Amino acid sequence: MNKILEVNDLHVSFSTYGGEVKAVRGVSFDLYQGETLAIVGESGCGKSVTANSIIQLIPKPAGKISNGQILFKDQDITHYTERQMRNIRGVDISMIFQDPMTALNPTLTIGDQLTEGVRQHENLSLKDAKEKAIEMLNLVGIPNPEERLQQYPHQFSGGMRQRIVIAIALICEPDLLIADEPTTALDVTIQAQILELFEKIQEKTNVAIILITHDFGVVAKIADRIAVMYAGKIIESGLKKEIFYNPKHPYTKGLLHSIPRLDQKNEKLIPIDGTPPDLFSPPVGCPFTARCPHAMVACEKVYPLRHEESQSHYVDCWLYDERVKHITKINIKPKEEYK
Amino acid sequence: MFKYIIKRFFMAILTIWIIATLTFILMMSIPGSPFNDVSDKTSNEAVQENLEAHFNLDQPPVIQYVYYLKSIATFDFGPSIKKPNDTVNELLGRGFPISFELGILSIIVALISGIALGVLAALKHNKIIDYMAMTIAVLGISIPNFVLATLLIQQLAVNLNILPVATWKSPAHMVLPTIALATGPMAIIARLTRSSMLEVLTQDYIKMARAKGLSPYKVIIKHALKNALMPVVTILGTLLAGVLTGTFVIEKIFAIPGMGQYFVQSINERDYPVIMGTTVFYSAFLILMLFLVDITYGILDPRIKIHDEKGD
Ligand SMILES: Nc1ncnc2c1ncn2[C@@H]1O[C@H](COP(=O)(O)OP(=O)(O)OP(=O)(O)O)[C@@H](O)[C@H]1O
Ligand SMILES: [Mg+2]
């Protein structure tokens, strides 16, 4: 399998009036052709910033990649100029945004918005571009594509619009599709349809997908691998079954506990107490310390060494350190003290 | 669409009727008559009565009102009282094209420079260019056009002598009056364009356009500007009305032989047919312009439908 993307130790920060927000603090992952990586985590943990920095769509000059490396098909694109990026965006890497109601320009026809990218990048004639657009609309399941091309976004439902957004993203046949919460704004039945569409498209085009979500239901459906983010770091990552059946990090466990389950009707949902740390001055140790039921002194002082549970599964947590076994009993701090 | 135009047409007639009636009431309620100019030697009482009878001014107000409505309906306002050689329609035919030229020129200049300034300021948000553009805009809004006109004449025409002082003969003559009249609306358009552009630039569809790899030109002109212009089109009607009345003042200052001089003069002299004719004509013109603005709005924003209410 071909490696499409490799992100090494990515740091992204924003300078604001209040100081520097360290939104992403050393994120690394890789992604292969035809694979779907889900990035999950609570709101504000840096999922969107990570995704946006891959195609350099973070607001400049406030936001910047302060460290790290992004390799796309073995090419270092971290410091590509705007002009160089333009030849990658939409062609090699495409992006889908959360809210299909706002992602389409209300004053331009669907046809125009579908074809403008492919016309610019591939120099297609209007007629060829239109044919391609019709083909794409067929692929994403929009009936009567020919007529529909003439119409404006407000003439489509939310689910239809997201299909159109997906068609726009795929029209230049990218190798990587970044979908930032593509189903969050849709109702459940439409959500399922859109996820099925992703699967179908991936089967057909072998595109690699980064799927950002905080919905484990979505993850369960289409992810191959999962990266769990917290306070700008990936704190656990593994294959889908490893994360679902053998979660290691207390945070991951907490997230999984907070999903409603159909088979356990009476069980209460357990949200994780507390809030994520302030990213202006993130803690030096494990950022989850303050909310962790198993926190130890070491957690607060030093960021955990990586524990490799398997070849594909790692976790950044002191609980799995060899040495902890001997000190657990003495040093565990009750959670209350951190509140 | 056809139904919509018909509806607008009847609304327009209603509006013109209301304006005409109000004008009539105002004319009746201000003291004086066209014939009581003391300096006028010929105005002895007998002559005056004759004249009043000639122009139906001796009739009771209700009858006069009916005559007025009739003149509006036939668009024949008769001769001017003070300029017996001219009919009102002739005065309009002579003066209005010049006023129109000045007005349209000013609106075009205001639109182009205002939009350009606003877009530039938005793209250079919080940089020197932005501050400069907004300073110009604030000045433009706060300096009244007659003050600006006087300043321009003083500096550019009198002191530097690079442009003509007054009148309306060649393109060079048009520069100063146009600047004087266009600056105010330009400033308003610039500020509005800037703020709406700044808002549009944060929208998802702009990010999406960038994510497609489109050139900055396409992103800004095609995707952002069209949406950002919506509020500008909305206030265009108000601006047009402002420019229209502004032409009266500017024409006076620059001694431009437009409709302004006749209109102002007619009010001073109680030249009723001219007042009436000009008011009705200008109202009709403005209503037509506002209709065109609404059509433009519908073209720019497909969500706004220009046809009958029931729609779909
Ligand atoms: N333009 C910006 N300026 C300053 N801070 C920013 C900016 N964009 C993001 N941040 C900060 O970066 C952090 C991560 O934001 P991000 O949007 O990546 O969160 P997220 O994980 O996508 O959350 P959500 O699930 O709500 O979308 C947040 O704390 C946010 O305050
Ligand atoms: Mg996000």
XYZ file of C-alpha atoms and ligand atoms in Angstrom:
683
model
C 0.000 0.000 0.000
C 1.146 3.472 -0.786
C 1.739 5.935 1.936
C -0.223 9.066 1.083
C 0.409 11.285 4.043
C 2.862 11.499 6.867
C 2.623 14.115 9.587
C 5.577 14.418 11.933
C 5.559 16.303 15.210
C 3.226 19.021 13.925
C 2.972 22.131 16.064
C 0.477 24.853 15.201
C -0.095 27.989 17.206
C -2.140 31.149 16.923
C -1.003 34.500 18.157
C -3.952 36.331 19.666
C -4.381 39.401 21.835
C -4.447 37.129 24.871
C -1.164 35.430 23.932
C -0.150 32.399 21.954
C -2.690 29.587 21.651
C -0.849 26.300 21.212
C -3.621 24.539 19.367
C -1.648 21.566 18.045
C 1.337 20.359 20.047
C 3.262 17.609 18.351
C 0.870 15.530 16.310
C 2.201 12.635 14.248
C 0.346 10.133 12.129
C 0.426 8.542 8.737
C -2.137 7.452 6.253
C -2.191 4.936 3.431
C -4.105 4.718 0.197
C -7.692 3.580 0.603
C -7.571 3.948 4.351
C -9.827 5.937 6.669
C -8.318 7.533 9.737
C -10.747 8.964 12.245
C -9.539 11.772 14.454
C -11.756 12.021 17.504
C -11.789 14.194 20.580
C -13.751 16.793 22.441
C -14.428 20.234 21.054
C -11.379 22.491 20.938
C -8.763 19.736 21.059
C -7.244 20.771 17.738
C -8.832 18.417 15.226
C -9.821 21.095 12.740
C -6.571 22.971 13.117
C -4.637 19.774 12.362
C -6.764 19.153 9.284
C -6.596 22.717 8.051
C -2.833 22.928 8.417
C -2.419 19.991 6.052
C -3.680 22.161 3.206
C -2.519 25.391 4.829
C -5.947 26.816 5.334
C -5.329 28.053 8.848
C -5.974 31.796 9.124
C -2.749 33.651 8.415
C -0.783 35.437 9.719
C -2.288 34.701 13.157
C -1.878 30.956 12.799
C 1.362 29.266 11.867
C 3.017 25.906 11.716
C 5.762 26.462 14.249
C 7.336 23.060 13.982
C 7.009 19.713 12.307
C 6.653 18.287 8.877
C 3.868 17.327 6.505
C 4.817 14.870 3.796
C 2.351 14.269 1.006
C 3.348 11.331 -1.189
C 6.910 11.736 0.112
C 7.010 15.419 -0.732
C 7.516 17.914 2.035
C 4.651 20.358 1.606
C 4.988 21.987 5.013
C 6.372 25.216 3.687
C 4.875 25.305 0.245
C 3.992 28.763 -0.963
C 0.390 29.785 -1.526
C 0.912 29.312 -5.264
C 2.309 25.800 -4.838
C -0.488 24.914 -2.441
C -3.058 25.983 -4.993
C -1.933 23.171 -7.265
C -2.459 20.676 -4.478
C -5.721 21.911 -3.038
C -8.734 20.385 -4.684
C -6.507 18.319 -6.982
C -4.483 16.073 -4.679
C -6.056 16.941 -1.335
C -9.679 17.935 -0.981
C -11.627 19.087 1.986
C -15.232 18.785 3.117
C -16.599 21.056 5.780
C -19.029 20.530 8.569
C -22.005 22.571 7.552
C -23.313 21.941 4.035
C -25.758 24.806 4.513
C -22.914 27.322 4.506
C -20.241 25.555 2.465
C -21.861 26.358 -0.868
C -21.928 29.843 -2.285
C -25.578 30.952 -2.319
C -25.157 33.147 -5.390
C -23.584 30.646 -7.780
C -25.180 27.659 -9.470
C -24.261 24.143 -8.421
C -22.884 23.551 -11.886
C -20.567 26.515 -11.638
C -19.316 25.505 -8.222
C -18.775 21.935 -9.360
C -16.916 22.736 -12.532
C -14.799 25.749 -11.631
C -12.164 23.666 -9.829
C -11.776 21.069 -12.512
C -11.768 23.737 -15.222
C -8.978 25.626 -13.526
C -6.842 22.616 -12.717
C -7.354 20.443 -15.750
C -8.126 23.073 -18.364
C -11.260 21.261 -19.383
C -13.668 22.837 -21.823
C -17.027 23.899 -20.472
C -18.675 20.928 -22.122
C -16.225 18.348 -20.771
C -16.372 19.910 -17.325
C -20.135 19.725 -17.408
C -20.043 16.071 -18.379
C -17.696 15.388 -15.532
C -19.975 17.283 -13.154
C -22.956 15.196 -14.237
C -20.915 12.053 -13.726
C -20.017 13.215 -10.197
C -23.596 14.075 -9.305
C -24.612 10.611 -10.466
C -21.901 9.113 -8.298
C -23.075 10.912 -5.163
C -26.684 10.059 -5.931
C -28.342 13.244 -7.063
C -31.230 12.545 -9.418
C -31.648 14.542 -12.654
C -28.115 15.937 -12.528
C -28.433 17.731 -15.835
C -31.286 19.923 -14.627
C -29.829 20.265 -11.189
C -26.652 21.875 -12.498
C -28.636 25.001 -13.300
C -29.957 25.323 -9.753
C -28.767 27.229 -6.721
C -27.869 25.795 -3.297
C -31.072 26.986 -1.631
C -33.019 24.679 -3.898
C -31.450 21.612 -2.245
C -31.957 19.942 1.120
C -29.127 19.670 3.669
C -28.334 16.069 2.779
C -28.336 16.891 -0.927
C -26.028 19.802 -0.357
C -23.552 17.619 1.499
C -23.634 15.223 -1.430
C -22.863 18.134 -3.714
C -20.022 19.255 -1.467
C -18.637 15.725 -1.646
C -18.990 15.757 -5.428
C -17.079 19.043 -5.565
C -14.344 17.613 -3.369
C -13.973 14.515 -5.518
C -14.274 15.946 -9.002
C -10.506 16.219 -9.528
C -9.958 12.709 -8.167
C -7.833 13.584 -5.133
C -5.663 11.067 -3.284
C -6.652 12.434 0.090
C -9.999 13.626 1.330
C -10.213 15.500 4.593
C -13.723 15.548 5.996
C -14.189 17.803 8.998
C -17.327 16.610 10.769
C -19.130 15.954 7.484
C -22.255 14.557 9.124
C -22.555 16.567 12.332
C -25.053 19.022 10.888
C -27.269 16.344 9.366
C -30.042 14.284 10.895
C -29.425 10.646 11.672
C -30.884 8.944 8.608
C -29.112 11.352 6.265
C -25.933 10.827 8.294
C -26.061 7.105 7.604
C -26.598 7.711 3.891
C -23.644 10.066 3.683
C -21.401 7.588 5.494
C -22.463 4.876 3.067
C -21.599 7.229 0.260
C -18.101 7.658 1.704
C -17.652 3.899 1.804
C -18.880 3.494 -1.744
C -16.608 6.237 -3.016
C -13.599 4.862 -1.206
C -14.209 1.440 -2.684
C -14.402 2.960 -6.117
C -11.576 5.475 -6.034
C -9.311 4.148 -3.295
C -9.070 7.643 -1.835
C -7.545 8.007 1.629
C -9.863 9.736 4.091
C -9.197 11.678 7.247
C -12.476 11.855 9.070
C -12.804 14.304 11.895
C -15.623 13.732 14.307
C -16.578 13.528 17.920
C -19.170 10.898 17.187
C -18.003 7.368 17.918
C -21.030 6.081 16.056
C -19.605 7.553 12.864
C -16.181 6.176 13.736
C -17.537 2.685 14.308
C -19.135 2.738 10.911
C -16.340 3.730 8.603
C -12.956 4.154 10.297
C -10.037 1.787 9.809
C -7.848 3.469 12.379
C -8.567 5.936 15.142
C -6.472 8.736 16.609
C -7.754 10.200 19.858
C -6.793 13.815 20.365
C -6.698 15.747 23.574
C -5.423 19.275 24.140
C -3.472 19.387 20.895
C -1.918 15.934 21.143
C -2.780 12.459 19.945
C -2.922 10.588 23.233
C -3.945 7.224 21.845
C -4.054 5.684 18.430
C -4.848 2.261 17.080
C -6.950 0.135 14.788
C -10.674 0.542 15.210
C -11.131 -2.716 17.070
C -8.177 -1.988 19.332
C -9.633 1.337 20.406
C -13.173 0.052 20.792
C -12.407 -3.240 22.557
C -9.179 -2.419 24.310
C -9.037 1.309 25.045
C -6.035 2.160 27.155
C -6.084 5.860 27.935
C -8.486 6.919 30.697
C -9.638 9.688 28.358
C -10.468 7.230 25.578
C -12.313 5.079 28.085
C -14.193 8.143 29.245
C -15.178 9.047 25.701
C -16.380 5.514 25.009
C -18.394 5.543 28.215
C -20.135 8.687 27.181
C -21.647 7.099 24.054
C -25.284 6.096 24.355
C -25.707 2.360 23.820
C -28.761 0.578 22.597
C -28.020 -2.678 24.376
C -27.766 -1.181 27.841
C -30.888 0.828 28.168
C -30.863 1.703 31.825
C -27.235 2.516 32.182
C -26.569 6.198 32.635
C -24.254 8.061 30.331
C -21.133 9.080 32.131
C -19.728 12.320 30.811
C -16.114 13.086 31.652
C -15.939 15.608 34.464
C -14.093 18.870 34.051
C -12.902 20.753 31.008
C -9.798 20.541 28.820
C -6.805 22.637 29.849
C -6.150 26.144 28.724
C -4.075 26.066 25.537
C -2.366 29.386 26.273
C -0.213 27.624 28.832
C -0.778 23.909 28.413
C 0.400 21.728 31.289
C 3.886 20.248 31.041
C 2.718 16.815 32.092
C -0.200 14.817 30.811
C -2.918 17.351 29.955
C -5.625 14.981 31.175
C -4.216 14.856 34.737
C -6.755 17.241 36.195
C -9.685 15.151 34.986
C -8.154 11.707 35.313
C -9.497 9.312 37.954
C -6.114 7.550 38.086
C -3.840 10.582 38.114
C -0.475 10.303 39.854
C 2.139 12.846 40.807
C 4.259 11.885 37.816
C 1.382 12.633 35.463
C 1.376 16.258 36.413
C 5.151 16.633 36.188
C 6.251 14.771 33.092
C 4.518 13.977 29.815
C 4.081 10.195 29.607
C 6.452 8.037 27.614
C 4.731 6.283 24.756
C 3.495 2.782 25.548
C 3.169 0.467 22.589
C 0.343 -1.935 23.194
C 0.781 -3.503 19.769
C 2.418 -2.641 16.491
C -0.567 -0.512 15.538
C -1.735 0.651 18.937
C 0.009 3.135 21.231
C -0.996 5.243 24.205
C 0.629 8.168 26.001
C -0.116 7.301 29.599
C 1.985 6.611 32.712
C -0.388 3.890 33.878
C 1.218 1.464 31.446
C 4.803 2.225 32.442
C 6.657 -0.743 33.949
C 7.724 1.305 36.944
C 4.215 2.433 37.855
C 3.212 -1.070 38.925
C 5.370 -0.637 42.009
C 4.178 2.782 43.047
C 0.557 2.823 42.075
C -0.778 2.213 45.531
C 1.162 4.958 47.238
C 0.922 7.733 44.750
C -2.547 7.740 43.309
C -4.124 11.087 43.937
C -7.826 11.308 44.400
C -9.413 13.200 41.576
C -10.984 15.746 43.949
C -7.660 17.407 44.660
C -7.331 18.565 41.084
C -10.679 20.166 40.784
C -42.479 38.518 -13.437
C -45.118 40.244 -15.582
C -47.534 40.324 -12.660
C -44.816 41.757 -10.474
C -44.149 44.600 -12.900
C -47.870 45.413 -13.117
C -48.066 45.469 -9.345
C -45.052 47.731 -9.086
C -46.588 49.981 -11.726
C -49.755 50.542 -9.726
C -47.737 51.070 -6.574
C -45.763 53.691 -8.466
C -48.911 55.508 -9.565
C -50.183 55.486 -6.012
C -46.879 56.851 -4.729
C -46.791 59.609 -7.327
C -50.361 60.553 -6.483
C -49.491 60.832 -2.776
C -46.384 62.903 -3.529
C -48.352 65.159 -5.883
C -51.070 65.672 -3.301
C -48.585 66.502 -0.560
C -46.808 68.937 -2.856
C -50.107 70.545 -3.702
C -51.054 70.962 -0.041
C -47.644 72.444 0.712
C -47.915 74.900 -2.171
C -51.350 75.959 -1.015
C -50.202 76.449 2.541
C -47.149 78.607 1.844
C -48.015 82.291 1.611
C -47.476 84.316 -1.534
C -48.447 83.915 -5.156
C -46.562 84.087 -8.435
C -47.868 87.621 -9.026
C -47.171 89.607 -5.907
C -43.614 90.574 -6.699
C -43.528 94.220 -5.603
C -40.678 95.182 -7.876
C -42.713 94.117 -10.859
C -44.129 97.325 -12.355
C -46.763 95.601 -14.436
C -48.412 93.978 -11.498
C -51.349 96.151 -10.869
C -54.434 94.503 -9.538
C -56.321 94.145 -12.785
C -53.435 92.435 -14.517
C -52.927 90.166 -11.554
C -56.536 89.062 -11.570
C -56.392 88.376 -15.260
C -53.290 86.292 -14.835
C -54.734 84.355 -11.948
C -57.791 83.592 -13.991
C -55.572 82.484 -16.851
C -53.735 79.984 -14.688
C -56.914 78.941 -12.850
C -55.532 80.340 -9.613
C -58.800 82.099 -8.879
C -60.613 78.787 -8.607
C -61.264 77.083 -5.243
C -58.454 74.694 -4.175
C -60.471 71.562 -4.971
C -60.932 72.606 -8.583
C -57.269 73.570 -8.834
C -56.382 70.168 -7.426
C -58.424 68.468 -10.144
C -56.655 70.543 -12.790
C -53.316 69.489 -11.317
C -54.186 65.829 -11.351
C -55.288 66.164 -14.925
C -51.997 67.784 -15.906
C -50.104 64.957 -14.226
C -52.180 62.278 -15.902
C -51.568 63.761 -19.344
C -48.004 64.706 -18.417
C -48.678 68.182 -19.742
C -47.905 70.774 -17.101
C -48.537 73.690 -19.382
C -46.424 76.800 -19.651
C -44.303 78.173 -16.842
C -45.870 81.176 -15.144
C -42.604 83.075 -14.896
C -41.091 82.022 -18.194
C -44.039 82.408 -20.530
C -42.007 81.280 -23.517
C -41.299 77.866 -22.046
C -43.539 75.006 -21.148
C -42.596 72.940 -18.110
C -41.889 70.031 -20.410
C -39.445 72.156 -22.374
C -37.662 73.183 -19.178
C -37.408 69.517 -18.155
C -36.221 68.577 -21.606
C -33.478 71.163 -21.417
C -32.413 70.841 -17.789
C -32.905 67.209 -16.936
C -30.385 65.659 -19.373
C -27.649 67.756 -17.791
C -28.739 66.899 -14.251
C -29.017 63.270 -15.262
C -25.510 63.320 -16.676
C -24.118 64.786 -13.475
C -26.117 62.389 -11.290
C -25.306 59.223 -13.199
C -21.660 60.165 -13.533
C -21.462 60.732 -9.787
C -23.192 57.459 -8.908
C -20.928 55.519 -11.248
C -17.808 57.156 -9.852
C -19.087 56.604 -6.305
C -19.834 52.921 -6.961
C -16.565 52.090 -8.645
C -14.293 53.954 -6.269
C -16.341 53.065 -3.187
C -16.349 49.347 -3.953
C -12.660 49.371 -4.860
C -11.759 51.217 -1.685
C -13.926 48.944 0.445
C -12.506 45.736 -1.025
C -8.968 47.018 -0.683
C -9.559 47.967 2.947
C -11.078 44.562 3.703
C -8.229 42.664 2.067
C -5.677 44.753 3.967
C -7.689 44.545 7.164
C -5.997 46.395 10.030
C -3.091 47.486 7.872
C -2.088 50.985 6.800
C -4.166 50.862 3.596
C -7.247 49.921 5.597
C -6.766 52.827 7.993
C -6.125 55.227 5.136
C -9.186 54.111 3.219
C -11.380 54.399 6.274
C -10.039 57.855 7.105
C -10.958 58.952 3.592
C -14.384 57.393 4.091
C -15.038 59.157 7.380
C -13.979 62.476 5.872
C -16.146 61.826 2.848
C -19.179 61.133 4.982
C -18.704 64.064 7.333
C -17.871 66.851 4.875
C -21.072 68.210 3.269
C -20.908 68.286 -0.522
C -21.300 72.066 -0.781
C -18.298 72.570 1.525
C -16.284 70.087 -0.499
C -17.383 71.812 -3.708
C -16.194 75.180 -2.427
C -12.887 73.709 -1.275
C -12.336 72.027 -4.622
C -13.072 75.209 -6.535
C -10.789 77.218 -4.258
C -7.857 74.805 -4.440
C -7.980 73.105 -7.828
C -9.663 75.773 -9.929
C -8.657 79.090 -8.403
C -5.290 78.460 -6.741
C -3.830 75.779 -8.980
C -5.905 76.659 -11.989
C -5.876 73.111 -13.387
C -9.619 72.695 -13.794
C -12.423 75.057 -14.810
C -14.239 76.859 -12.008
C -17.793 76.344 -13.173
C -20.328 75.486 -15.901
C -20.811 72.260 -17.834
C -19.155 72.329 -21.201
C -16.387 69.777 -21.588
C -15.280 66.671 -19.681
C -12.849 68.880 -17.759
C -15.799 70.903 -16.511
C -17.399 67.749 -15.196
C -14.533 66.697 -12.906
C -15.072 68.958 -9.913
C -18.880 68.777 -9.686
C -18.722 65.005 -10.048
C -16.106 64.669 -7.303
C -18.079 66.963 -5.044
C -21.257 64.994 -5.545
C -19.712 61.501 -5.578
C -17.557 61.714 -2.461
C -20.361 61.294 0.075
C -21.969 58.226 -1.487
C -18.517 56.816 -2.265
C -17.594 56.985 1.408
C -20.800 55.248 2.445
C -20.328 52.543 -0.185
C -16.687 52.049 0.833
C -17.535 51.512 4.481
C -20.401 49.201 3.709
C -18.385 47.175 1.206
C -15.549 46.816 3.678
C -17.665 45.550 6.535
C -19.720 43.190 4.432
C -16.600 41.941 2.651
C -14.928 41.239 5.989
C -17.932 39.238 7.026
C -18.187 37.328 3.765
C -14.485 36.440 3.867
C -15.049 34.440 7.056
C -17.802 32.358 5.469
C -17.399 28.651 4.875
C -17.966 28.948 1.149
C -14.916 31.193 0.871
C -12.843 28.596 2.681
C -14.342 25.998 0.383
C -13.442 28.082 -2.675
C -9.874 28.299 -1.395
C -9.854 24.577 -0.672
C -10.649 24.027 -4.347
C -7.354 25.672 -5.171
C -8.923 28.636 -6.949
C -6.795 31.703 -7.583
C -7.153 34.583 -5.096
C -8.694 36.670 -7.873
C -11.466 34.116 -8.393
C -12.023 33.701 -4.679
C -12.366 37.422 -4.096
C -14.166 38.624 -7.194
C -16.349 35.665 -8.016
C -17.074 34.222 -4.603
C -16.736 37.055 -2.120
C -17.555 40.294 -3.906
C -20.866 39.198 -5.355
C -22.142 38.344 -1.909
C -20.532 41.354 -0.286
C -22.302 43.714 -2.679
C -25.760 42.716 -1.513
C -26.003 45.368 1.239
C -24.576 47.957 -1.154
C -27.353 47.279 -3.627
C -29.867 47.614 -0.816
C -28.805 51.153 0.033
C -28.342 52.138 -3.589
C -31.908 53.450 -3.732
C -31.337 55.788 -0.810
C -28.030 56.915 -2.277
C -29.665 57.634 -5.619
C -32.258 59.835 -3.943
C -29.457 61.641 -2.128
C -27.490 62.194 -5.310
C -30.606 63.390 -7.102
C -31.279 66.106 -4.561
C -27.555 66.727 -4.278
C -27.480 67.729 -7.932
C -29.657 70.787 -7.097
C -27.066 72.119 -4.663
C -24.042 71.243 -6.769
C -25.581 72.710 -9.919
C -26.192 75.953 -8.085
C -22.565 76.133 -6.884
C -21.048 75.291 -10.249
C -23.614 77.274 -12.247
C -24.588 74.165 -14.161
C -27.673 74.712 -16.340
C -29.442 71.577 -15.092
C -32.874 71.111 -13.613
C -31.685 72.376 -10.237
C -31.700 76.071 -11.086
C -35.237 75.938 -12.498
C -36.506 74.011 -9.537
C -35.021 76.264 -6.861
C -36.085 79.333 -8.772
C -39.594 78.003 -9.255
C -40.045 77.550 -5.521
C -38.858 81.071 -4.787
C -41.145 82.472 -7.418
C -44.114 80.225 -6.649
C -44.045 79.031 -10.225
C -46.595 76.303 -9.499
C -46.552 74.366 -12.792
C -42.757 74.068 -12.671
C -42.722 72.955 -9.038
C -45.413 70.419 -9.742
C -43.912 69.140 -12.947
C -40.409 68.796 -11.573
C -41.546 67.069 -8.393
C -43.692 64.556 -10.215
C -41.050 63.924 -12.831
C -38.310 63.381 -10.265
C -40.543 61.103 -8.198
C -41.321 59.009 -11.232
C -37.650 58.862 -12.132
C -36.626 57.801 -8.636
C -39.333 55.141 -8.527
C -38.062 53.750 -11.807
C -34.513 53.690 -10.421
C -35.614 51.888 -7.271
C -37.363 49.326 -9.428
C -34.148 48.755 -11.364
C -32.279 48.374 -8.076
C -34.722 45.677 -6.977
C -34.278 43.858 -10.260
C -30.497 44.005 -9.808
C -30.908 42.587 -6.335
C -32.822 39.659 -7.721
C -30.122 39.037 -10.305
C -27.327 39.137 -7.715
C -29.080 36.940 -5.198
C -30.955 33.980 -6.644
C -32.719 33.440 -3.311
C -34.712 36.584 -3.909
C -37.429 35.897 -6.377
C -38.734 38.668 -8.565
C -42.202 37.418 -9.250
C -45.587 37.079 -7.630
C -45.746 36.372 -3.947
C -47.287 32.940 -3.985
C -44.247 31.518 -5.819
C -43.484 27.942 -4.790
N -8.078 31.405 14.322
C -7.802 31.048 15.581
N -7.284 31.943 16.446
C -7.016 31.583 17.709
N -7.235 30.370 18.212
C -7.737 29.429 17.417
C -8.062 29.710 16.056
N -8.561 28.599 15.487
C -8.558 27.662 16.466
N -8.064 28.146 17.611
C -7.906 27.419 18.866
O -7.342 26.179 18.605
C -7.928 25.184 19.413
C -8.324 24.011 18.586
O -9.376 24.392 17.725
P -10.027 23.396 16.683
O -10.928 24.213 15.846
O -8.982 22.617 16.001
O -10.881 22.448 17.606
P -11.687 21.160 17.170
O -11.032 20.008 17.800
O -11.864 21.138 15.710
O -13.056 21.419 17.901
P -14.545 21.267 17.359
O -14.944 19.882 17.652
O -15.291 22.247 18.186
O -14.543 21.617 15.906
C -9.095 25.814 20.138
O -8.746 25.960 21.482
C -9.246 27.148 19.507
O -9.524 28.118 20.487
Mg -13.525 21.571 14.403
